[in-house]
Coordinates of C-alpha atoms in Angstrom, one line a residue:
M1477 CA -23.0 -14.0 14.2
L1478 CA -22.8 -12.4 10.8
E1479 CA -20.3 -9.5 10.4
R1480 CA -21.4 -6.4 8.5
I1481 CA -19.8 -6.0 5.2
W1482 CA -20.0 -2.4 4.1
T1483 CA -18.7 -0.6 7.0
V1484 CA -17.3 3.0 6.8
S1485 CA -13.7 1.7 7.0
T1486 CA -14.4 -0.6 4.1
L1487 CA -15.8 2.1 1.9
L1488 CA -12.9 4.3 3.0
S1489 CA -10.3 1.6 1.9
L1490 CA -12.3 1.4 -1.4
S1491 CA -12.2 5.0 -1.8
R1492 CA -8.4 4.7 -1.9
I1493 CA -8.6 2.4 -4.8
A1494 CA -10.8 4.9 -6.6
L1495 CA -8.3 8.0 -5.9
V1496 CA -5.7 6.3 -8.4
V1497 CA -7.8 7.8 -11.5
P1498 CA -7.4 11.6 -10.1
F1499 CA -3.8 10.8 -9.2
A1500 CA -3.2 9.8 -12.9
V1501 CA -4.9 12.5 -14.3
C1502 CA -3.0 15.1 -12.2
L1503 CA 0.3 13.5 -12.7
L1504 CA 0.2 12.7 -16.4
V1505 CA -2.0 15.9 -17.7
D1506 CA 0.1 19.2 -18.0
F1507 CA -1.9 22.0 -16.2
P1508 CA -0.7 24.5 -13.5
N1509 CA 0.4 22.8 -10.4
H1510 CA -0.4 19.4 -11.7
R1511 CA 2.3 17.6 -9.6
L1512 CA 1.0 19.6 -6.4
W1513 CA -2.4 18.4 -7.3
A1514 CA -1.1 14.8 -7.6
A1515 CA 0.5 15.1 -4.2
A1516 CA -2.7 16.5 -2.5
V1517 CA -4.3 13.2 -4.1
I1518 CA -1.6 11.1 -2.3
A1519 CA -2.1 13.0 0.8
A1520 CA -5.9 12.1 0.8
G1521 CA -5.0 8.4 0.3
V1522 CA -2.9 8.6 3.2
V1523 CA -5.5 10.4 5.4
T1524 CA -8.1 7.8 4.3
D1525 CA -5.6 4.9 5.0
F1526 CA -5.2 6.1 8.5
L1527 CA -8.9 6.6 9.1
D1528 CA -10.1 3.3 7.9
G1529 CA -7.9 1.6 10.2
Y1530 CA -8.6 3.9 13.2
L1531 CA -12.5 4.0 12.6
A1532 CA -12.5 0.1 12.3
R1533 CA -11.0 -0.3 15.5
R1534 CA -12.8 2.6 17.3
R1535 CA -16.3 1.5 16.0
H1536 CA -15.4 -2.2 16.5
E1537 CA -15.9 -2.6 12.9
V1538 CA -12.7 -4.8 12.0
T1539 CA -14.0 -7.4 9.3
D1540 CA -12.4 -10.1 7.3
L1541 CA -13.5 -8.0 4.1
G1542 CA -11.6 -5.1 5.6
K1543 CA -8.6 -7.0 6.4
I1544 CA -8.5 -8.0 2.7
V1545 CA -9.6 -4.8 1.0
D1546 CA -7.2 -2.3 3.0
P1547 CA -4.0 -3.9 2.0
I1548 CA -5.3 -4.3 -1.5
A1549 CA -6.0 -0.6 -1.6
D1550 CA -2.5 0.0 -0.3
K1551 CA -1.1 -2.3 -3.2
V1552 CA -3.2 -0.9 -5.9
G1553 CA -2.4 2.7 -4.7
I1554 CA 1.3 2.3 -4.1
G1555 CA 1.8 0.1 -7.4
V1556 CA 0.1 2.8 -9.6
S1557 CA 1.6 5.6 -8.3
I1558 CA 5.2 4.5 -8.3
G1559 CA 4.4 2.9 -12.0
L1560 CA 3.2 6.2 -13.3
L1561 CA 6.3 7.9 -11.5
A1562 CA 8.6 5.3 -13.1
W1563 CA 6.8 6.2 -16.4
T1564 CA 7.7 9.9 -15.9
G1565 CA 11.2 9.2 -14.9
D1566 CA 10.9 10.0 -11.2
I1567 CA 11.5 6.4 -9.8
S1568 CA 13.5 3.7 -11.2
W1569 CA 11.9 0.7 -12.8
W1570 CA 13.8 -1.9 -11.0
F1571 CA 12.3 -0.6 -7.6
V1572 CA 8.6 -0.7 -9.2
A1573 CA 9.4 -4.4 -10.2
A1574 CA 10.8 -5.0 -6.7
V1575 CA 7.5 -3.5 -5.0
I1576 CA 5.0 -5.3 -7.5
L1577 CA 6.8 -8.9 -7.2
R1578 CA 6.8 -8.7 -3.4
D1579 CA 3.0 -7.6 -3.4
L1580 CA 1.9 -10.4 -5.9
L1581 CA 4.0 -12.9 -3.7
I1582 CA 2.4 -11.8 -0.7
V1583 CA -1.2 -11.8 -2.2
I1584 CA -0.6 -15.6 -3.6
G1585 CA 0.5 -16.6 -0.3
G1586 CA -2.3 -14.9 1.5
V1587 CA -4.9 -16.6 -0.9
Y1588 CA -2.9 -19.7 0.0
I1589 CA -3.2 -19.4 3.6
R1590 CA -6.7 -18.4 3.4
R1591 CA -7.8 -21.6 1.3
R1592 CA -5.7 -23.9 3.4
K1593 CA -6.3 -22.5 7.0
K1594 CA -9.4 -20.5 6.5
I1595 CA -7.9 -17.4 7.9
V1596 CA -7.0 -14.0 6.6
V1597 CA -3.4 -13.1 7.2
Q1598 CA -3.1 -9.5 8.7
S1599 CA -0.5 -7.0 7.8
N1600 CA 2.3 -6.6 9.9
W1601 CA 4.2 -3.7 11.2
P1602 CA 7.1 -3.5 9.0
G1603 CA 4.7 -3.7 6.2
K1604 CA 2.6 -0.7 7.5
V1605 CA 5.9 1.1 8.0
A1606 CA 7.0 0.1 4.2
V1607 CA 3.6 1.6 3.0
S1608 CA 4.2 4.8 5.0
A1609 CA 7.7 5.1 3.7
L1610 CA 6.4 4.4 -0.1
A1611 CA 3.9 7.3 0.4
V1612 CA 6.7 9.7 1.5
L1613 CA 8.7 8.5 -1.4
V1614 CA 6.0 9.3 -3.9
L1615 CA 5.3 12.6 -2.3
L1616 CA 9.1 13.6 -2.3
S1617 CA 9.3 12.2 -6.0
L1618 CA 6.2 14.5 -6.9
V1619 CA 7.5 17.6 -5.3
R1620 CA 11.3 17.6 -6.2
V1621 CA 13.5 19.4 -4.2
E1622 CA 17.2 19.3 -4.9
S1623 CA 18.2 19.7 -1.5
M1624 CA 16.1 16.8 -0.3
E1625 CA 17.3 14.4 -3.0
W1626 CA 19.4 12.5 -0.2
F1627 CA 16.2 11.9 1.8
R1628 CA 14.3 11.0 -1.1
S1629 CA 17.1 8.2 -1.8
L1630 CA 17.2 7.1 1.9
T1631 CA 13.3 6.8 1.9
L1632 CA 13.5 4.7 -1.2
W1633 CA 16.0 2.3 0.6
F1634 CA 14.6 2.4 3.7
S1635 CA 11.3 1.5 2.2
L1636 CA 12.9 -1.5 0.5
A1637 CA 14.6 -2.8 3.6
M1638 CA 10.9 -2.6 5.4
M1639 CA 9.4 -4.3 2.4
T1640 CA 12.0 -7.0 3.0
V1641 CA 11.6 -7.5 6.5
S1642 CA 7.7 -7.7 6.0
F1643 CA 8.1 -10.1 3.4
A1644 CA 10.2 -12.4 5.3
I1645 CA 7.6 -12.3 8.2
Y1646 CA 5.0 -13.3 5.6
V1647 CA 7.0 -16.2 4.4
Q1648 CA 7.6 -17.4 7.8
R1649 CA 3.9 -17.2 8.5
L1650 CA 3.3 -19.4 5.2
F1651 CA 5.8 -22.2 6.2
V1652 CA 4.5 -22.1 9.9
G1653 CA 1.0 -22.3 8.5
R1654 CA 1.9 -25.3 6.2
R1655 CA 3.5 -27.2 9.1
S1656 CA 0.4 -26.8 11.4
A1657 CA -1.9 -27.4 8.6
S1658 CA -0.6 -30.8 7.7

C-alpha cells in the first residue's frame, strides 16, 4: 500500500523551515521590538513542531517522508537560529559548531543506515529533549533578562548534555545496524 506523501503533518514540518526567513528578518533588522517578534516566530516554530507530530500520530499519517522532514526542519531551524544568535553575539560560536557537527554526523549516519538497511532511523527522546532545550535557549537568548542569565547558561549546558546522549544513541544504532547488516 502506498502511503500519502503530502500530509498536514509534513506540510507543518516544511513550514518550520520557511520560518527561518521571518526569524532572520526579525532578528537582524532593527525595528521596534524586533527581538520579541523573532521570539514570536520561534514560538510559532515550537507550536508547529508539537502539532506536526501530534497530528501525524492522531490521524495515523506517520510517513517515512515525515520521519525525514521533521528532524531536518528541527536541524535547519535550530542551526539558523543559533547561527544568527552567534552572529549577534548572543551565543558562542563553539556551541554553534558543536550543534552543527553533531547534526551533520547524524544526517550522514542516517543516510548510511537508510541505504544499507532500507530503514529510516527515528529521532530518540534525548534528541527531542535537546531540541526543546535548544528552543528554550534561543528564546532566552532573544529576550535577555539579567536575572535569568544563570538559567540560560544552565539550558545551554543541559541541551549540550542531551545532544551528547542523543548522539551516543545514534552511534550505537549505526554500529548495531552495521553488525546486523553484514
